Short mmCIF file of C-alpha atoms in Angstrom, two decimals:
data_model
loop_
_atom_site.label_atom_id
_atom_site.label_comp_id
_atom_site.label_asym_id
_atom_site.label_seq_id
_atom_site.Cartn_x
_atom_site.Cartn_y
_atom_site.Cartn_z
CA UNK K 1 -15.45 -6.26 -18.15
CA UNK K 2 -12.09 -6.30 -16.64
CA UNK K 3 -13.47 -6.86 -13.16
CA UNK K 4 -15.53 -9.62 -14.06
CA UNK K 5 -13.10 -11.29 -15.59
CA UNK K 6 -10.88 -10.34 -12.46
CA UNK K 7 -13.84 -12.39 -10.33
CA UNK K 8 -14.15 -15.02 -12.16
CA UNK K 9 -10.57 -15.84 -12.44
CA UNK K 10 -10.61 -15.43 -8.11
CA UNK K 11 -13.70 -17.59 -8.29
CA UNK K 12 -11.80 -20.19 -10.16
CA UNK K 13 -8.56 -20.06 -8.65
CA UNK K 14 -9.27 -19.80 -4.62
CA UNK K 15 -12.65 -21.76 -4.02
CA UNK K 16 -11.88 -23.38 -1.46
CA UNK K 17 -8.57 -21.71 -1.02
CA UNK K 18 -7.60 -22.15 2.73
CA UNK K 19 -5.52 -25.48 2.16
CA UNK K 20 -4.02 -24.88 -1.08
CA UNK K 21 -0.69 -27.56 -1.61
CA UNK K 22 1.83 -26.21 -2.79
CA UNK K 23 1.42 -27.95 -6.13
CA UNK K 24 -0.90 -25.48 -7.11
CA UNK K 25 -0.52 -22.27 -5.27
CA UNK K 26 1.52 -20.61 -7.82
CA UNK K 27 -1.82 -21.17 -9.91
CA UNK K 28 -3.73 -19.66 -7.43
CA UNK K 29 -1.91 -16.44 -7.85
CA UNK K 30 -3.24 -15.88 -11.24
CA UNK K 31 -5.92 -14.46 -9.74
CA UNK K 32 -3.96 -11.83 -7.76
CA UNK K 33 -2.12 -11.18 -11.04
CA UNK K 34 -5.07 -10.18 -12.77
CA UNK K 35 -4.81 -6.85 -11.20
CA UNK K 36 -1.51 -6.30 -9.46
CA UNK K 37 0.98 -8.28 -12.07
CA UNK K 38 2.38 -11.10 -12.66
CA UNK K 39 5.48 -10.10 -10.63
CA UNK K 40 3.55 -7.79 -8.16
CA UNK K 41 4.86 -4.91 -9.72
CA UNK K 42 0.87 -3.01 -10.88
CA UNK K 43 -0.48 -2.93 -13.65
CA UNK K 44 -1.22 0.17 -16.22
CA UNK K 45 -4.46 1.16 -16.70
CA UNK K 46 -5.47 -0.66 -12.82
CA UNK K 47 -5.12 2.83 -11.36
CA UNK K 48 -6.98 2.04 -8.31
CA UNK K 49 -4.57 -1.27 -7.90
CA UNK K 50 -0.56 -0.79 -5.96
CA UNK K 51 2.16 -2.70 -6.88
CA UNK K 52 2.75 -5.57 -3.91
CA UNK K 53 6.40 -6.99 -4.96
CA UNK K 54 9.00 -6.54 -2.10
CA UNK K 55 6.62 -4.55 0.37
CA UNK K 56 6.75 -5.70 4.08
CA UNK K 57 5.01 -9.03 4.69
CA UNK K 58 3.64 -8.11 7.77
CA UNK K 59 1.80 -4.77 6.29
CA UNK K 60 0.75 -7.25 3.52
CA UNK K 61 -0.77 -9.61 6.09
CA UNK K 62 -2.46 -6.85 7.64
CA UNK K 63 -3.88 -5.08 4.24
CA UNK K 64 -5.37 -9.02 3.76
CA UNK K 65 -6.81 -9.51 7.16
CA UNK K 66 -8.37 -5.75 6.98
CA UNK K 67 -10.32 -7.15 4.10
CA UNK K 68 -11.50 -10.01 5.44
CA UNK K 69 -12.16 -8.81 8.54
CA UNK K 70 -14.07 -5.36 7.36
CA UNK K 71 -11.13 -2.57 8.44
CA UNK K 72 -10.95 -2.25 4.70
CA UNK K 73 -14.05 -1.36 2.38
CA UNK K 74 -13.60 -2.97 -1.05
CA UNK K 75 -16.25 -5.56 -2.09
CA UNK K 76 -14.02 -7.46 -4.61
CA UNK K 77 -11.40 -7.98 -2.05
CA UNK K 78 -13.76 -8.77 0.46
CA UNK K 79 -15.09 -11.61 -1.75
CA UNK K 80 -11.76 -12.97 -2.69
CA UNK K 81 -9.95 -13.21 0.94
CA UNK K 82 -13.68 -14.24 2.77
CA UNK K 83 -12.69 -17.70 3.84
CA UNK K 84 -9.41 -17.28 3.93
CA UNK K 85 -7.83 -18.45 7.03
CA UNK K 86 -4.81 -16.21 8.67
CA UNK K 87 -2.64 -19.32 7.58
CA UNK K 88 -3.54 -18.76 3.97
CA UNK K 89 -3.51 -14.79 4.04
CA UNK K 90 0.41 -14.92 5.74
CA UNK K 91 1.79 -17.51 2.53
CA UNK K 92 0.24 -14.93 0.09
CA UNK K 93 1.91 -12.04 2.28
CA UNK K 94 5.23 -13.94 2.51
CA UNK K 95 5.18 -14.54 -1.22
CA UNK K 96 4.80 -10.99 -2.35
CA UNK K 97 7.13 -9.87 0.29
CA UNK K 98 9.84 -12.27 -0.88
CA UNK K 99 9.70 -10.88 -4.48
CA UNK K 100 12.13 -8.24 -5.84
CA UNK K 101 10.79 -4.66 -5.58
CA UNK K 102 9.66 -3.37 -8.53
CA UNK K 103 6.41 -1.45 -9.65
CA UNK K 104 5.04 -0.35 -13.11
CA UNK K 105 6.86 2.60 -13.48
CA UNK K 106 6.80 6.45 -12.63
CA UNK K 107 2.98 7.48 -13.79
CA UNK K 108 4.00 9.84 -16.92
CA UNK K 109 0.30 10.03 -17.77
CA UNK K 110 -0.84 11.97 -14.69
CA UNK K 111 -1.46 15.42 -14.65
CA UNK K 112 1.63 17.65 -14.14
CA UNK K 113 2.52 19.73 -11.34
CA UNK K 114 3.21 23.61 -11.77
CA UNK K 115 6.65 24.29 -10.25
CA UNK K 116 5.10 25.94 -7.07
CA UNK K 117 2.42 22.21 -6.52
CA UNK K 118 5.66 20.36 -6.91
CA UNK K 119 7.73 22.28 -4.27
CA UNK K 120 4.46 21.92 -2.03
CA UNK K 121 4.31 18.49 -2.41
CA UNK K 122 7.45 17.53 -1.83
CA UNK K 123 7.72 19.79 1.12
CA UNK K 124 4.89 17.66 2.71
CA UNK K 125 6.74 14.37 1.74
CA UNK K 126 10.73 15.06 2.96
CA UNK K 127 9.50 17.94 6.09
CA UNK K 128 5.72 17.51 7.00
CA UNK K 129 3.77 20.63 8.00
CA UNK K 130 4.79 21.27 11.56
CA UNK K 131 2.28 23.65 12.14
CA UNK K 132 -0.10 21.25 11.70
CA UNK K 133 1.37 18.75 13.50
CA UNK K 134 1.70 16.61 10.23
CA UNK K 135 4.57 14.46 10.31
CA UNK K 136 6.92 14.34 6.79
CA UNK K 137 6.09 10.83 5.01
CA UNK K 138 9.88 9.89 5.03
CA UNK K 139 9.43 9.96 8.73
CA UNK K 140 7.51 6.57 8.67
CA UNK K 141 8.12 4.94 5.29
CA UNK K 142 12.28 6.18 5.21
CA UNK K 143 13.89 8.63 3.43
CA UNK K 144 13.80 6.84 0.45
CA UNK K 145 10.08 6.23 0.68
CA UNK K 146 10.57 2.23 0.18
CA UNK K 147 9.10 1.40 3.48
CA UNK K 148 9.99 -0.19 6.90
CA UNK K 149 9.84 -3.13 8.16
CA UNK K 150 7.37 -5.09 9.55
CA UNK K 151 4.64 -3.10 8.53
CA UNK K 152 5.25 0.18 6.66
CA UNK K 153 5.13 0.24 3.10
CA UNK K 154 6.47 1.50 0.29
CA UNK K 155 5.32 4.84 -1.35
CA UNK K 156 7.07 5.29 -4.54
CA UNK K 157 5.45 4.24 -8.02
CA UNK K 158 1.91 3.87 -6.27
CA UNK K 159 -0.80 5.47 -8.70
CA UNK K 160 -2.27 9.20 -8.66
CA UNK K 161 -5.70 7.78 -8.12
CA UNK K 162 -4.75 4.66 -5.56
CA UNK K 163 -3.41 7.41 -3.61
CA UNK K 164 -6.13 9.78 -3.23
CA UNK K 165 -8.38 7.04 -2.67
CA UNK K 166 -6.67 6.04 0.25
CA UNK K 167 -6.31 9.16 1.79
CA UNK K 168 -10.06 9.69 1.48
CA UNK K 169 -10.88 6.48 2.98
CA UNK K 170 -8.72 7.31 5.93
CA UNK K 171 -10.47 10.43 6.24
CA UNK K 172 -14.03 8.81 5.89
CA UNK K 173 -12.94 6.15 8.23
CA UNK K 174 -13.41 3.39 5.36
CA UNK K 175 -10.07 2.32 5.99
CA UNK K 176 -8.79 1.91 9.13
CA UNK K 177 -5.57 0.66 10.65
CA UNK K 178 -4.82 -0.99 14.17
CA UNK K 179 -5.08 1.75 16.78
CA UNK K 180 -3.69 3.76 17.25
CA UNK K 181 -4.52 4.63 13.20
CA UNK K 182 -1.85 7.30 12.90
CA UNK K 183 -3.17 7.57 8.99
CA UNK K 184 -6.28 8.40 10.08
CA UNK K 185 -4.80 11.60 11.98
CA UNK K 186 -2.67 12.45 9.10
CA UNK K 187 -5.02 12.62 6.30
CA UNK K 188 -7.67 14.70 8.39
CA UNK K 189 -5.00 17.28 8.93
CA UNK K 190 -4.07 17.45 4.85
CA UNK K 191 -5.95 20.03 2.20
CA UNK K 192 -7.52 18.21 -0.45
CA UNK K 193 -5.24 19.97 -3.29
CA UNK K 194 -2.33 18.86 -0.77
CA UNK K 195 -3.28 15.25 -0.81
CA UNK K 196 -3.52 15.27 -4.70
CA UNK K 197 -0.26 16.85 -4.96
CA UNK K 198 1.36 14.49 -2.77
CA UNK K 199 -0.30 11.95 -4.86
CA UNK K 200 0.96 13.23 -8.33
CA UNK K 201 4.55 13.42 -6.91
CA UNK K 202 4.75 9.57 -5.53
CA UNK K 203 3.54 8.64 -8.67
CA UNK K 204 5.94 10.25 -10.80
CA UNK K 205 9.07 9.00 -8.79
CA UNK K 206 11.15 6.44 -10.82
CA UNK K 207 14.21 4.14 -10.54
CA UNK K 208 12.42 2.39 -7.44
CA UNK K 209 12.89 -1.00 -8.77
CA UNK K 210 15.15 -3.38 -6.24
CA UNK K 211 14.59 -1.01 -3.00
CA UNK K 212 13.91 -2.73 -0.17
CA UNK K 213 11.96 -1.90 2.97
CA UNK K 214 14.64 -0.96 5.89
CA UNK K 215 15.26 -3.51 8.64
CA UNK K 216 13.06 -3.45 11.77
CA UNK K 217 14.04 -0.46 14.13
CA UNK K 218 16.63 1.59 11.69
CA UNK K 219 14.76 4.85 12.63
CA UNK K 220 12.38 5.35 15.11
CA UNK K 221 8.74 7.30 13.48
CA UNK K 222 7.47 10.40 14.98
CA UNK K 223 4.19 8.68 16.50
CA UNK K 224 2.60 5.85 17.68
CA UNK K 225 0.90 3.81 14.94
CA UNK K 226 -0.85 0.64 15.29
CA UNK K 227 1.02 -0.57 11.88
CA UNK K 228 4.51 -0.13 14.09
CA UNK K 229 4.54 -2.97 16.10
CA UNK K 230 8.47 -3.21 16.76
CA UNK K 231 9.27 0.14 17.87
CA UNK K 232 8.26 3.03 19.92
CA UNK K 233 7.31 6.62 18.44
CA UNK K 234 9.68 9.45 19.01
CA UNK K 235 8.70 11.24 22.06
#
């Protein structure tokens, strides 16, 4: 029912939407709010929809283009943006990037991790797995996991099921980034149990509101990635 309602809202708000003027742009964004929250903070109960507020505009723009052009698979999102031009997608991305970063809060409903599984998850997030050439999440997404301009998103506060689904999509080639697709490589090296532990660990972090992505060039990620056009990877 919620899925059908969201599609109906989008059909009314975004057709035709490629040339929306300033007067009705806000009304058209109501379709996004149905799944991503009024202020881009995400919606409790929508476990497969991430928050958008404060994420880098470059990242959001690339994801919208990915849905439109088939690099990311989502029937719902592809239908929403199928006729949008780059200028309109950039406008949406800029709007959400400019909002104060906020999430729906820590996911306290997710299954709790044992002390051992939490240790494993925290270790992968903060230090990676050098033996298997898996970089730490923080090496690319920042020490506070708030992201990096212009193309690396924040990780904190994401729903468990969303994170697990994205890892699966990268592993199976359903979600593809601009080459070199670093996340496809990383996701294929992490065991399924560890992916779930990482997802639960990230979802339960709190006090993330207001954290802005690090400015471009603030640090050098450990490997080349298509989402990092501003920086060379550490050699």
